[in-house]
Coordinates of C-alpha atoms in Angstrom, one line a residue:
Chain A
M7 CA 15.8 4.4 -18.4
R8 CA 13.9 2.1 -21.0
Y9 CA 10.3 1.0 -19.9
L10 CA 8.8 -2.0 -21.3
I11 CA 5.0 -2.7 -20.6
I12 CA 3.6 -6.0 -21.7
G13 CA -0.2 -5.4 -22.1
N14 CA -2.1 -2.4 -23.5
S15 CA -5.1 -2.2 -21.2
V16 CA -5.9 -0.1 -18.0
A17 CA -3.0 -1.0 -16.0
G18 CA -0.5 -0.4 -18.8
V19 CA -2.1 2.9 -19.7
H20 CA -2.0 4.2 -16.2
C21 CA 1.4 3.1 -15.8
V22 CA 2.4 5.4 -18.6
E23 CA 0.6 8.3 -17.4
A24 CA 2.3 7.8 -14.1
I25 CA 6.0 7.4 -15.4
R26 CA 5.5 10.5 -17.7
G27 CA 4.5 12.5 -14.5
V28 CA 8.1 11.7 -13.3
D29 CA 10.3 10.9 -16.3
K30 CA 9.5 12.8 -19.6
E31 CA 12.5 11.4 -21.4
G32 CA 13.0 7.7 -20.8
P33 CA 11.7 5.5 -24.0
I34 CA 8.5 3.7 -23.2
T35 CA 7.4 0.7 -25.3
I36 CA 4.0 -1.1 -24.8
C37 CA 3.7 -4.4 -26.4
S38 CA 0.2 -6.0 -26.8
D39 CA -1.2 -9.1 -28.7
E40 CA -4.3 -7.2 -29.5
E41 CA -5.1 -5.8 -32.9
T42 CA -6.7 -2.7 -31.6
L43 CA -5.4 0.7 -30.3
N44 CA -6.8 0.0 -26.8
Y45 CA -10.3 -1.0 -25.5
S46 CA -12.4 -1.2 -22.4
R47 CA -13.2 -4.8 -21.8
P48 CA -16.4 -3.9 -19.5
L49 CA -17.7 -2.0 -22.7
L50 CA -17.8 -5.3 -24.7
S51 CA -21.3 -6.0 -23.6
Y52 CA -22.4 -2.7 -24.7
Y53 CA -21.0 -3.2 -28.0
L54 CA -22.6 -6.7 -28.3
G55 CA -25.9 -5.3 -27.3
G56 CA -25.4 -2.5 -30.2
R57 CA -25.6 0.3 -27.6
I58 CA -22.2 1.7 -28.6
A59 CA -20.2 1.5 -31.8
E60 CA -16.6 -0.2 -32.2
D61 CA -15.1 3.4 -32.3
R62 CA -16.3 4.1 -28.7
L63 CA -14.5 1.1 -27.2
A64 CA -11.3 3.0 -26.6
F65 CA -10.8 4.7 -23.4
R66 CA -7.6 6.7 -24.7
D67 CA -7.2 7.9 -28.2
E68 CA -4.3 7.6 -30.5
A69 CA -3.0 11.0 -29.6
F70 CA -2.4 9.5 -26.0
Y71 CA 0.4 7.4 -27.2
Q72 CA 2.0 10.4 -29.2
R73 CA 1.5 12.8 -26.4
H74 CA 3.5 10.3 -23.9
S75 CA 5.9 9.4 -26.5
V76 CA 5.0 5.6 -26.3
D77 CA 6.2 3.4 -29.0
L78 CA 3.2 0.9 -29.3
I79 CA 3.8 -2.5 -30.9
L80 CA 0.4 -4.3 -31.6
E81 CA -0.5 -7.7 -32.7
K82 CA 2.9 -9.2 -31.2
K83 CA 2.7 -11.7 -28.6
A84 CA 5.3 -11.8 -25.8
T85 CA 6.4 -15.4 -25.4
G86 CA 9.5 -15.3 -23.5
L87 CA 11.1 -13.4 -20.4
D88 CA 14.7 -13.4 -19.5
T89 CA 15.0 -11.7 -16.2
K90 CA 18.9 -12.1 -16.1
K91 CA 19.4 -10.6 -19.5
R92 CA 16.5 -8.2 -18.9
R93 CA 14.7 -8.8 -22.3
V94 CA 11.3 -10.1 -23.5
S95 CA 11.1 -12.0 -26.7
L96 CA 8.2 -11.9 -29.0
A97 CA 6.6 -14.7 -31.1
D98 CA 8.3 -13.5 -34.3
G99 CA 11.7 -13.6 -32.4
T100 CA 12.1 -9.9 -31.7
R101 CA 13.9 -9.3 -28.5
L102 CA 12.8 -6.3 -26.4
P103 CA 15.3 -5.1 -23.8
Y104 CA 14.2 -3.2 -20.6
D105 CA 15.4 -1.4 -17.7
R106 CA 12.1 -1.6 -16.0
L107 CA 9.5 -4.0 -17.0
L108 CA 5.6 -4.0 -16.3
L109 CA 3.7 -7.1 -16.8
S110 CA 0.0 -6.0 -17.1
V111 CA -1.0 -9.1 -19.2
G112 CA -4.4 -9.5 -17.7
G113 CA -6.6 -12.5 -17.4
V114 CA -7.6 -15.5 -19.5
P115 CA -11.0 -17.0 -19.5
I116 CA -11.5 -20.5 -18.0
V117 CA -13.0 -22.9 -20.2
P118 CA -13.6 -26.2 -18.3
P119 CA -13.2 -29.6 -20.0
I120 CA -16.7 -30.5 -21.1
D121 CA -17.2 -33.9 -22.9
G122 CA -17.5 -33.2 -26.6
L123 CA -16.1 -29.8 -26.6
R124 CA -13.0 -29.7 -28.9
H125 CA -10.7 -27.0 -29.9
D126 CA -12.4 -26.5 -33.2
T127 CA -15.9 -26.8 -32.2
T128 CA -17.8 -23.8 -33.6
G129 CA -20.5 -21.8 -31.9
V130 CA -18.7 -21.7 -28.5
F131 CA -17.5 -18.5 -27.4
T132 CA -15.8 -16.7 -24.3
F133 CA -16.5 -13.1 -23.7
I134 CA -13.6 -11.0 -22.7
Q135 CA -11.8 -10.1 -25.7
L136 CA -12.7 -7.7 -28.6
Q137 CA -11.7 -9.9 -31.6
E138 CA -13.8 -12.8 -30.2
T139 CA -16.7 -10.6 -29.4
K140 CA -16.6 -9.6 -33.2
R141 CA -16.7 -13.3 -34.2
L142 CA -19.5 -13.8 -31.8
I143 CA -21.3 -11.0 -33.4
N144 CA -20.8 -12.3 -36.9
Y145 CA -21.8 -15.7 -35.9
I146 CA -25.1 -14.4 -34.5
E147 CA -25.8 -12.6 -37.6
Q148 CA -24.8 -15.1 -40.0
E149 CA -26.6 -18.0 -38.2
S150 CA -29.5 -15.9 -37.4
I151 CA -29.2 -16.9 -33.9
Q152 CA -32.5 -16.7 -31.9
E153 CA -31.5 -18.5 -28.9
A154 CA -28.4 -18.9 -26.8
V155 CA -26.9 -20.6 -23.6
V156 CA -24.6 -18.8 -21.2
L157 CA -22.6 -21.0 -18.9
G158 CA -22.0 -19.2 -15.6
A159 CA -24.2 -16.4 -14.1
G160 CA -21.1 -14.3 -12.8
L161 CA -20.4 -10.9 -13.7
I162 CA -19.2 -11.6 -17.3
G163 CA -22.1 -14.1 -17.9
L164 CA -24.6 -11.6 -16.9
K165 CA -23.1 -8.9 -18.9
A166 CA -23.3 -11.2 -22.0
I167 CA -26.8 -12.1 -21.2
E168 CA -27.7 -8.5 -21.2
G169 CA -26.1 -7.8 -24.6
L170 CA -27.7 -10.9 -26.1
I171 CA -31.1 -9.7 -25.0
E172 CA -30.5 -6.4 -26.3
R173 CA -29.8 -8.2 -29.6
G174 CA -33.1 -9.9 -29.4
V175 CA -31.5 -13.3 -28.5
R176 CA -33.5 -15.6 -25.9
V177 CA -31.0 -16.7 -23.4
T178 CA -30.7 -19.6 -21.0
V179 CA -28.2 -19.4 -18.3
I180 CA -26.8 -22.3 -16.5
E181 CA -25.4 -21.6 -13.1
L182 CA -23.5 -24.2 -10.8
V183 CA -24.4 -22.7 -7.4
D184 CA -27.9 -21.8 -6.2
R185 CA -28.0 -18.2 -7.5
V186 CA -26.7 -15.6 -10.0
L187 CA -23.8 -13.3 -9.0
A188 CA -23.0 -15.5 -6.0
N189 CA -19.4 -14.0 -5.7
T190 CA -20.5 -10.5 -5.2
F191 CA -24.2 -10.7 -4.0
D192 CA -26.4 -12.3 -1.3
T193 CA -29.3 -14.3 -1.6
E194 CA -31.8 -11.4 -1.4
A195 CA -29.9 -9.3 -4.1
S196 CA -29.6 -12.4 -6.3
S197 CA -33.3 -13.1 -6.1
I198 CA -34.2 -9.5 -7.2
L199 CA -31.9 -9.9 -10.1
E200 CA -33.1 -13.4 -11.1
A201 CA -36.9 -12.0 -11.1
R202 CA -35.6 -9.2 -13.4
L203 CA -33.9 -11.8 -15.8
A204 CA -37.1 -13.9 -16.0
A205 CA -39.1 -10.7 -16.7
H206 CA -36.8 -10.4 -19.8
G207 CA -37.5 -13.9 -20.9
C208 CA -34.3 -15.3 -19.6
T209 CA -34.4 -18.9 -18.2
V210 CA -32.1 -19.3 -15.2
I211 CA -31.1 -23.0 -14.5
K212 CA -29.4 -23.4 -11.0
R213 CA -27.4 -26.0 -9.4
D214 CA -26.5 -27.6 -12.7
T215 CA -23.8 -27.6 -15.3
I216 CA -23.1 -28.9 -18.9
Q217 CA -22.1 -32.5 -18.9
Q218 CA -21.8 -33.0 -22.7
I219 CA -21.9 -30.9 -25.8
K220 CA -23.2 -32.6 -28.9
T221 CA -22.3 -31.3 -32.3
K222 CA -23.5 -31.6 -35.8
G223 CA -20.1 -31.6 -38.0
K224 CA -18.2 -29.2 -35.9
K225 CA -21.2 -27.0 -34.7
V226 CA -22.7 -27.0 -31.3
R227 CA -26.1 -28.5 -31.6
Q228 CA -27.2 -29.8 -28.1
L229 CA -26.3 -29.4 -24.5
V230 CA -26.7 -32.4 -21.9
L231 CA -26.9 -31.1 -18.4
K232 CA -25.7 -32.9 -15.4
S233 CA -29.3 -33.2 -14.4
G234 CA -30.1 -34.8 -17.7
T235 CA -32.0 -32.0 -19.2
E236 CA -31.2 -31.4 -22.8
I237 CA -31.1 -28.0 -24.5
S238 CA -30.9 -27.5 -28.2
T239 CA -28.7 -24.5 -29.0
S240 CA -26.3 -23.3 -31.7
L241 CA -24.6 -20.8 -29.5
L242 CA -22.9 -21.3 -26.2
I243 CA -20.9 -18.5 -24.2
V244 CA -18.6 -19.9 -21.6
A245 CA -18.3 -17.4 -18.8
V246 CA -17.3 -19.5 -15.7
G247 CA -14.4 -17.1 -14.7
V248 CA -11.1 -15.5 -15.5
R249 CA -7.8 -16.5 -14.0
P250 CA -4.6 -14.5 -14.1
N251 CA -2.5 -14.8 -17.2
L252 CA 0.7 -16.5 -16.0
A253 CA 2.0 -17.9 -19.3
L254 CA 4.9 -15.2 -19.6
V255 CA 6.3 -15.9 -16.1
K256 CA 6.0 -19.7 -16.3
G257 CA 9.6 -21.0 -16.2
T258 CA 11.1 -17.9 -14.8
T259 CA 12.0 -17.3 -11.1
I260 CA 9.1 -14.9 -10.7
R261 CA 6.9 -15.9 -7.7
T262 CA 3.4 -16.8 -8.4
D263 CA 0.4 -18.1 -6.4
R264 CA -2.9 -17.6 -7.9
G265 CA -1.4 -14.5 -9.6
I266 CA 1.8 -12.8 -10.1
V267 CA 2.7 -11.8 -6.3
V268 CA 3.7 -8.3 -5.8
D269 CA 5.0 -6.2 -2.8
E270 CA 3.8 -2.9 -1.8
Y271 CA 5.6 -1.2 -4.5
M272 CA 4.1 -3.4 -7.1
R273 CA 7.4 -5.3 -7.6
T274 CA 7.6 -9.0 -8.4
S275 CA 10.3 -11.2 -6.9
A276 CA 12.3 -10.5 -10.1
E277 CA 14.6 -7.3 -9.8
D278 CA 13.1 -4.4 -11.9
V279 CA 10.0 -6.5 -12.9
Y280 CA 6.7 -5.0 -11.8
A281 CA 3.1 -6.4 -12.2
A282 CA -0.4 -4.7 -12.1
G283 CA -4.0 -5.5 -12.8
D284 CA -5.8 -8.8 -13.3
C285 CA -2.5 -10.6 -13.5
A286 CA -1.3 -9.3 -10.3
Q287 CA -1.9 -10.7 -6.7
G288 CA -1.5 -7.5 -4.5
L289 CA -2.6 -6.3 -1.3
D290 CA -6.4 -6.5 -0.3
F291 CA -7.2 -3.6 2.1
L292 CA -9.7 -5.5 4.0
S293 CA -8.2 -8.9 4.7
K294 CA -4.6 -7.4 4.5
E295 CA -3.6 -10.5 2.3
N296 CA -2.5 -10.7 -1.2
V297 CA -5.5 -11.2 -3.3
V298 CA -6.2 -11.1 -7.0
I299 CA -8.8 -8.5 -7.4
A300 CA -9.7 -8.5 -11.2
I301 CA -11.6 -5.1 -11.3
W302 CA -10.9 -1.9 -13.2
P303 CA -10.1 0.5 -10.5
V304 CA -7.6 -1.9 -9.0
A305 CA -5.8 -2.3 -12.3
A306 CA -5.9 1.7 -12.8
R307 CA -4.4 2.1 -9.4
Q308 CA -1.8 -0.7 -9.4
G309 CA -0.7 0.4 -12.9
K310 CA -0.2 4.0 -11.6
I311 CA 1.6 2.9 -8.5
A312 CA 3.9 0.5 -10.5
G313 CA 4.6 3.5 -12.8
L314 CA 5.7 5.8 -10.2
N315 CA 7.7 3.3 -8.6
M316 CA 9.3 2.2 -12.0
S317 CA 10.3 5.7 -12.7
G318 CA 12.0 6.2 -9.2
F319 CA 9.2 7.9 -7.2
Q320 CA 8.9 5.5 -4.4
T321 CA 5.1 5.2 -3.6
P322 CA 3.5 2.3 -1.6
Y323 CA 0.3 0.8 -2.8
P324 CA -2.4 1.4 0.1
G325 CA -4.4 -1.7 -1.1
L326 CA -7.9 -1.3 -2.4
F327 CA -10.9 -3.7 -1.9
A328 CA -13.4 -5.3 -4.2
M329 CA -16.0 -3.3 -5.5
N330 CA -18.4 -3.2 -8.5
S331 CA -20.8 -1.3 -10.3
V332 CA -23.0 -3.0 -12.9
Q333 CA -26.3 -2.2 -14.3
I334 CA -28.1 -5.4 -15.0
M335 CA -31.4 -5.3 -16.8
D336 CA -32.0 -1.7 -15.8
I337 CA -31.2 -2.2 -12.2
P338 CA -28.0 -0.3 -11.2
T339 CA -26.0 -2.1 -8.7
I340 CA -23.0 -1.3 -6.6
S341 CA -21.3 -3.5 -3.9
F342 CA -18.2 -3.0 -1.7
G343 CA -15.9 -5.3 0.1
M344 CA -17.5 -8.2 2.4
T345 CA -21.1 -8.7 1.1
T346 CA -22.0 -12.1 2.8
P347 CA -20.3 -12.3 6.1
P348 CA -19.9 -15.7 7.7
D349 CA -22.0 -16.3 10.7
G350 CA -20.8 -16.0 14.3
K351 CA -17.8 -13.9 13.4
G352 CA -19.2 -10.6 15.1
Y353 CA -20.6 -9.1 11.9
E354 CA -23.6 -7.0 12.1
V355 CA -26.0 -6.6 9.0
L356 CA -28.3 -3.7 8.4
H357 CA -30.7 -4.2 5.5
R358 CA -33.7 -2.5 3.9
V359 CA -35.8 -4.3 1.1
D360 CA -38.6 -2.7 -1.1
R361 CA -39.3 -5.6 -3.6
T362 CA -41.9 -3.6 -5.5
R363 CA -39.2 -1.1 -6.4
S364 CA -36.4 -3.6 -6.7
L365 CA -34.6 -1.8 -4.1
Y366 CA -32.1 -3.3 -1.7
K367 CA -29.7 -1.8 0.6
K368 CA -27.5 -3.7 2.7
I369 CA -24.6 -2.6 5.0
I370 CA -22.3 -5.0 6.8
L371 CA -20.6 -3.8 9.9
K372 CA -17.7 -5.1 12.1
D373 CA -16.7 -3.3 15.4
N374 CA -19.1 -0.4 14.2
R375 CA -17.1 -0.1 11.1
V376 CA -18.5 -0.6 7.6
V377 CA -16.7 -3.5 5.8
G378 CA -19.2 -4.0 3.0
A379 CA -22.4 -3.1 1.1
I380 CA -24.9 -4.1 -1.5
L381 CA -26.8 -1.4 -3.2
L382 CA -29.4 -2.2 -5.6
N383 CA -31.6 0.5 -7.4
A384 CA -30.2 2.9 -4.8
I385 CA -26.9 3.9 -5.8
E386 CA -26.9 7.7 -5.3
R387 CA -24.0 8.6 -3.1
A388 CA -22.8 5.1 -3.1
G389 CA -19.0 6.4 -2.9
V390 CA -19.6 7.6 0.6
Y391 CA -20.0 4.0 1.9
G392 CA -16.8 3.2 0.1
M393 CA -15.1 6.2 1.8
L394 CA -16.4 4.9 5.3
I395 CA -14.7 1.5 4.6
R396 CA -11.7 3.1 3.6
E397 CA -11.3 5.7 6.4
G398 CA -12.5 3.2 8.9
I399 CA -15.1 5.6 10.5
D400 CA -16.7 4.6 13.7
V401 CA -20.5 4.6 12.6
K402 CA -21.8 3.9 16.1
G403 CA -23.4 7.4 16.5
F404 CA -25.3 7.2 13.2
K405 CA -25.9 3.6 12.6
D406 CA -29.6 4.1 12.3
Q407 CA -29.1 6.5 9.5
L408 CA -26.9 4.5 7.2
L409 CA -29.8 3.0 5.1
N410 CA -31.8 6.2 4.7
D411 CA -32.4 7.7 1.3
D412 CA -30.9 11.0 2.3
F413 CA -27.8 9.5 3.9
G414 CA -24.7 11.5 3.2
L415 CA -21.8 13.6 4.9
L416 CA -24.0 15.5 7.3
V417 CA -24.0 12.7 10.0
L418 CA -20.2 12.6 9.9
P419 CA -18.1 14.3 12.7
K420 CA -17.9 18.0 11.6
E421 CA -14.1 18.1 11.8
F422 CA -13.7 14.9 9.5
R423 CA -16.4 16.3 7.2
K424 CA -14.5 19.7 6.9
H425 CA -11.5 17.7 6.2
L426 CA -13.0 15.5 3.7
V427 CA -14.4 18.3 1.7
A428 CA -11.6 20.5 1.8
G429 CA -10.0 18.6 -1.0
E430 CA -6.7 17.9 0.7
S431 CA -6.6 14.2 0.8
F432 CA -8.3 12.5 -2.0
V433 CA -5.7 10.0 -2.8
A434 CA -7.5 6.9 -1.5
Chain B
M23 CA -0.2 26.2 -11.2
V24 CA -2.9 28.5 -9.7
K25 CA -6.2 26.7 -9.7
K26 CA -10.0 27.7 -8.8
R27 CA -11.6 25.7 -6.2
I28 CA -14.9 26.1 -4.3
I29 CA -14.8 25.8 -0.5
I30 CA -17.7 25.3 1.7
N31 CA -18.5 27.2 4.9
E32 CA -21.2 25.2 6.2
E33 CA -21.6 27.5 9.5
Y34 CA -22.9 30.2 7.1
C35 CA -25.4 28.0 5.0
M36 CA -29.0 29.0 5.6
G37 CA -30.4 26.4 3.5
C38 CA -31.9 28.8 1.0
R39 CA -30.8 26.4 -2.0
L40 CA -30.3 29.3 -4.2
C41 CA -27.0 27.7 -5.2
E42 CA -29.3 24.7 -6.8
V43 CA -31.6 27.1 -8.5
Y44 CA -28.7 29.0 -10.1
C45 CA -26.9 25.9 -11.0
V46 CA -29.9 24.7 -13.0
T47 CA -30.4 28.0 -14.7
Q48 CA -26.7 28.0 -15.6
R49 CA -27.0 24.5 -17.2
S50 CA -30.2 25.5 -18.9
R51 CA -30.2 26.3 -22.7
S52 CA -31.9 29.8 -22.0
K53 CA -29.8 30.7 -19.1
D54 CA -33.1 32.3 -17.8
I55 CA -34.2 31.3 -14.5
L56 CA -38.1 31.3 -15.3
K57 CA -37.6 29.7 -18.7
A58 CA -35.4 27.1 -17.1
Y59 CA -37.9 26.1 -14.5
K60 CA -41.1 26.5 -16.5
G61 CA -40.1 25.9 -20.2
E62 CA -37.1 23.5 -20.4
Y63 CA -37.9 19.7 -20.4
P64 CA -36.1 17.8 -19.1
R65 CA -35.1 20.4 -16.7
P66 CA -31.2 20.3 -16.3
V67 CA -30.1 18.5 -13.0
S68 CA -28.1 20.6 -10.8
G69 CA -24.4 19.8 -10.0
I70 CA -25.0 20.2 -6.4
V71 CA -25.7 17.8 -3.5
F72 CA -27.7 19.7 -0.8
E73 CA -27.7 18.2 2.6
E74 CA -30.1 19.4 5.6
K75 CA -31.0 18.2 8.9
G76 CA -32.6 20.6 11.6
P77 CA -30.4 23.7 11.6
M78 CA -27.3 22.2 9.8
S79 CA -27.1 22.5 6.1
F80 CA -24.6 22.8 3.4
A81 CA -24.3 22.5 -0.3
L82 CA -21.4 20.5 -1.8
Q83 CA -20.3 20.0 -5.5
C84 CA -17.3 18.2 -7.1
R85 CA -14.3 18.9 -5.2
H86 CA -11.9 18.5 -8.4
C87 CA -9.8 16.3 -6.5
E88 CA -6.0 16.5 -7.5
E89 CA -5.8 12.8 -8.0
P90 CA -9.5 12.2 -9.0
P91 CA -10.8 8.6 -8.4
C92 CA -13.5 9.1 -10.6
V93 CA -11.2 9.8 -13.6
E94 CA -9.1 6.5 -12.6
A95 CA -12.4 4.4 -12.4
C96 CA -13.9 5.7 -15.7
L97 CA -14.3 2.9 -18.2
T98 CA -14.7 5.0 -21.1
G99 CA -12.5 8.1 -20.9
A100 CA -15.4 10.4 -20.5
L101 CA -14.2 11.9 -17.3
Y102 CA -10.7 13.6 -17.6
V103 CA -8.7 16.2 -15.9
D104 CA -8.4 19.4 -17.9
D105 CA -4.7 20.1 -18.3
E106 CA -4.8 23.9 -18.1
T107 CA -7.1 24.3 -15.3
G108 CA -7.1 21.1 -13.3
R109 CA -10.9 20.8 -13.6
V110 CA -12.3 17.4 -13.6
L111 CA -14.5 17.5 -16.7
H112 CA -17.1 15.0 -18.2
D113 CA -17.7 14.2 -21.7
G114 CA -21.3 13.2 -22.0
E115 CA -21.0 11.7 -25.6
R116 CA -18.5 9.1 -24.3
C117 CA -20.3 8.3 -21.1
V118 CA -22.2 5.0 -20.9
G119 CA -23.7 5.2 -17.5
C120 CA -21.6 2.5 -15.9
W121 CA -21.5 4.4 -12.6
M122 CA -18.0 3.5 -11.8
C123 CA -17.5 7.3 -10.9
I124 CA -20.4 7.1 -8.4
M125 CA -19.0 4.1 -6.9
V126 CA -15.6 5.8 -6.1
C127 CA -16.5 9.4 -5.5
P128 CA -15.6 9.8 -1.8
V129 CA -18.0 12.6 -1.2
G130 CA -20.7 11.3 -3.3
V131 CA -21.4 14.3 -5.7
I132 CA -21.7 12.5 -9.1
K133 CA -25.4 11.9 -9.9
P134 CA -26.9 9.3 -12.0
D135 CA -29.5 9.7 -14.8
V136 CA -30.5 6.0 -14.7
D137 CA -33.1 6.2 -17.4
N138 CA -30.8 7.7 -19.9
R139 CA -27.9 5.9 -18.6
V140 CA -25.6 8.7 -18.3
V141 CA -24.1 10.6 -15.7
A142 CA -26.6 13.3 -15.0
S143 CA -24.6 16.3 -13.8
K144 CA -21.0 16.7 -12.8
C145 CA -19.9 20.3 -11.7
D146 CA -17.5 21.9 -14.1
L147 CA -17.0 25.1 -12.1
C148 CA -19.2 26.8 -14.6
I149 CA -16.6 26.5 -17.3
E150 CA -18.5 29.1 -19.6
A151 CA -18.9 31.9 -16.9
E152 CA -16.5 34.0 -14.9
E153 CA -17.7 33.0 -11.6
P154 CA -19.5 29.6 -10.8
A155 CA -23.3 30.3 -10.4
C156 CA -23.6 28.8 -7.0
V157 CA -20.7 31.1 -5.6
A158 CA -22.2 34.1 -7.4
H159 CA -25.7 33.7 -5.9
C160 CA -25.0 32.4 -2.3
P161 CA -26.2 35.3 -0.4
N162 CA -24.0 34.5 2.7
E163 CA -20.7 33.3 1.3
A164 CA -21.2 29.8 2.3
I165 CA -19.9 28.8 -0.9
Q166 CA -16.7 30.7 -2.0
L167 CA -14.4 30.6 -4.8
V168 CA -10.6 30.5 -3.9
E169 CA -7.4 30.2 -5.8
I170 CA -5.1 27.7 -4.7
E171 CA -1.5 27.0 -5.7
E172 CA -1.0 23.3 -6.7
K173 CA 2.1 21.4 -7.5
A174 CA 2.8 21.5 -11.1

């Protein structure tokens, strides 16, 4: 059995580990257009901020590929997929045959059309890729950048802001909606973070966007906002979002929606072709619909499940749900599932705020089951809330204790707790 | 493969918290109970989560899951499974304190050191000692070391 994996990030790596647990012999090839061994994208902000050196970006070392007998092809872009002839062609004309193929091609940053923004405009960057981050760092150093503008106050935008602030760059962030991290957080949590951003000298402009980019030569010089505000800057980071990378499946019969649609075995609609990670649209545990959830733990699990199925060990994907852990401006935050429930749909919200400590805890219930949570500056034992969501535990008997500092397993029914700590079933 | 695991008998726990005291001692530089508590700064953090309410109490440490969600979620490769013993171990040098492990640990036994942005403590089953300190010093066998057979 010949395995081919396109993409060398978290889904691809976990796929290899799963395959080798079942099939020690079958040749595995990973093909990536990146120049580097592998790297953890969430660590790019730590790298930008100077917290870690480049050699700490990898989450698996070189020995990993030797140990698992992986033929690693770097700096080659996969440009064509023929599902009938079962081969992938690369930009240099090489053709790679497969018996089982995994598409773990990730996402691509969205760059909206802006008047004045051209392909060759300098001083405009996205922030999800290592080589581009290196160019960004070079640019900051060479141009002695003191001030920058970030478009988009989502997760990537905020991590970019943090890295820039750590470098001593003053940041203005422009967000289209009325608050930061609107996809993950509610108004209260966002306002706590906004206060913290302001305390670090970051200007947050909301309900606005960039209408025009003015350049001097090719270099960005000034931004004109929709509101008419003008901001002088020579560095703009565009962080409005990421969409699944569908380039390779375009023109094939593989079914796509927002991402590459996969079934419970991570199979695409083409025979022996699987997909996992940020490019895949798989089962969401909470909505029971197929959704792109572009987060690390989902990519890891999907890659693993794909690997098991590719090597013949049939294993269904249980579906995960959105969750995030991000420390922003010294505030650790963790969120799970549904964080801003719609009115009138039978959701119950418990919350506790202590603004002096930037502490916020919010638990969202439906029919006495936890379906979401936001935790700011109170992340100890956060995983227990995630477990309550996954296990669908009825919390009626201890609802009043869910927000307590000492909340833990003691409130759970004894039999369930014993089962949980016995270590029998930790495969979530 | 035979693996060592800690089991919890909560009915026997008296709430004396000696498990925590000896865990801290084991993690100290001196391995001396008095020096660890009186002379070492910062004092090591115990790898135990202790819960107590009324007459009920128990101490819990890493379950060393067979398929650990913390290892899966780790952004840096700092958390890994030791091939020989199946223990879930943590390399503090690689850890950046992203708290993904805390987010996914179903029993909530990984502690953050927020100020230093690193996972504060993660039970390693006292890798240097013959018997985990919490097991050795539990006066009532509420914490027990067992050997279990796991699939290879």
